[in-house]
Amino acid sequence: QVQLVESGGGLVQAGGSLRLSCAASGRTFSNYAMGWFRQAPGKEHEFVATISGSGIRTYYATSVKGRFTISRDNAKNTLYLQMNSLKPEDTAVYYCAAAIGLATQRTSNKYSYWGQGTQVTVSS
């Protein structure tokens, strides 16, 4: 099994920045793509970003493109999400997830393992 633990969430004013981390264990980190998803109260589970096993390929949701950056350090078994120019609508619980294969994936059904989530709150 794979275990994923998110950290780095918190409260920030609009226009500020946060960096989320996701520590992975249980299998070779570079063998699978990773992704970030989020869910706000009363809203659907939403794709945010994904990165290939190598870290070369990335894909972002339109709502965060140009503001968020997904990256990974395979030597440290860690996934990151750098969030800049945060908006109140970014407020949500953010989840990291491990995919089945190496390629970037944009839908929840392509991911087999999930972290517990970390809260991000952006105030006006």
XYZ file of C-alpha atoms in Angstrom:
124
model
C 0.000 0.000 0.000
C 0.938 3.659 -0.469
C 0.620 6.221 2.313
C 0.305 9.933 1.518
C 0.465 12.740 4.095
C -0.245 16.368 3.163
C 1.022 19.412 5.046
C 1.465 23.157 4.589
C -2.124 24.379 4.591
C -3.294 27.358 6.602
C -4.902 30.788 6.573
C -3.663 33.440 4.150
C -4.954 36.745 2.785
C -5.942 37.126 -0.848
C -2.860 37.670 -2.986
C -0.657 35.647 -0.663
C 1.160 32.354 -1.183
C 1.347 28.884 0.345
C 3.313 25.752 -0.489
C 1.703 22.374 0.136
C 3.740 19.204 0.556
C 2.785 15.541 0.248
C 5.108 12.892 1.670
C 4.765 9.432 0.114
C 5.790 5.987 1.312
C 5.051 2.341 0.523
C 6.412 1.973 -3.038
C 8.886 3.531 -5.450
C 7.788 7.163 -5.771
C 8.955 7.618 -9.367
C 6.796 4.711 -10.595
C 3.540 6.677 -10.630
C 2.100 10.042 -11.561
C 0.759 12.304 -8.819
C -2.031 14.844 -8.598
C -3.645 17.511 -6.452
C -7.412 17.826 -6.018
C -9.546 20.069 -3.847
C -13.039 20.227 -2.414
C -14.810 23.269 -0.977
C -17.897 23.008 1.270
C -20.984 22.260 -0.814
C -18.973 21.865 -4.023
C -17.788 18.949 -6.138
C -14.369 17.338 -5.941
C -12.180 19.353 -8.341
C -8.999 18.548 -10.254
C -6.154 21.024 -9.654
C -2.907 19.706 -11.189
C -1.027 16.537 -12.137
C 2.593 15.593 -12.781
C 4.142 12.572 -14.510
C 6.358 10.055 -12.747
C 9.485 11.722 -14.125
C 8.302 15.218 -13.189
C 8.673 16.452 -16.766
C 5.001 16.525 -17.818
C 2.462 18.680 -15.967
C -1.143 19.727 -16.496
C -3.272 22.315 -14.681
C -6.911 23.182 -14.305
C -7.778 26.429 -16.065
C -8.777 28.023 -12.760
C -5.229 27.759 -11.345
C -3.052 27.951 -14.465
C -0.401 30.656 -14.128
C -0.807 30.832 -10.340
C -0.065 27.295 -9.098
C 2.969 25.098 -9.804
C 3.111 21.349 -9.210
C 6.509 19.710 -8.721
C 8.071 16.602 -7.230
C 11.365 15.539 -5.691
C 11.650 11.808 -6.307
C 14.788 11.544 -4.171
C 12.751 12.814 -1.200
C 9.510 10.990 -2.121
C 7.690 14.320 -1.900
C 5.114 16.145 -4.033
C 4.623 19.924 -3.853
C 2.032 22.501 -4.845
C 3.227 26.107 -4.869
C 0.198 28.402 -4.734
C 0.654 32.087 -5.570
C -1.817 34.959 -6.005
C -4.361 33.104 -3.903
C -8.035 34.026 -4.195
C -10.934 33.427 -1.767
C -12.352 30.914 -4.251
C -9.228 28.779 -3.712
C -10.472 28.007 -0.190
C -10.858 24.225 0.087
C -9.438 21.033 1.508
C -6.544 20.016 -0.752
C -5.749 16.341 -1.341
C -2.738 14.708 -2.946
C -3.167 11.424 -4.805
C -1.051 8.722 -6.463
C -2.083 7.473 -9.909
C -2.024 3.943 -11.288
C 0.673 4.613 -13.912
C 3.315 7.088 -15.021
C 1.259 9.386 -17.245
C -0.467 12.543 -16.023
C -4.133 11.978 -15.117
C -6.930 14.518 -14.752
C -9.791 12.465 -13.314
C -10.253 10.966 -9.854
C -10.864 7.431 -11.133
C -7.250 7.240 -12.378
C -5.876 7.589 -8.848
C -5.572 4.702 -6.408
C -4.264 6.330 -3.211
C -5.253 9.528 -1.406
C -3.973 11.607 1.465
C -6.078 12.876 4.359
C -6.221 16.451 3.055
C -5.012 19.818 4.315
C -7.174 22.923 4.764
C -6.399 26.083 2.800
C -8.381 29.201 3.711
C -7.990 32.452 1.770
C -9.533 35.551 3.335
C -10.658 38.745 1.602
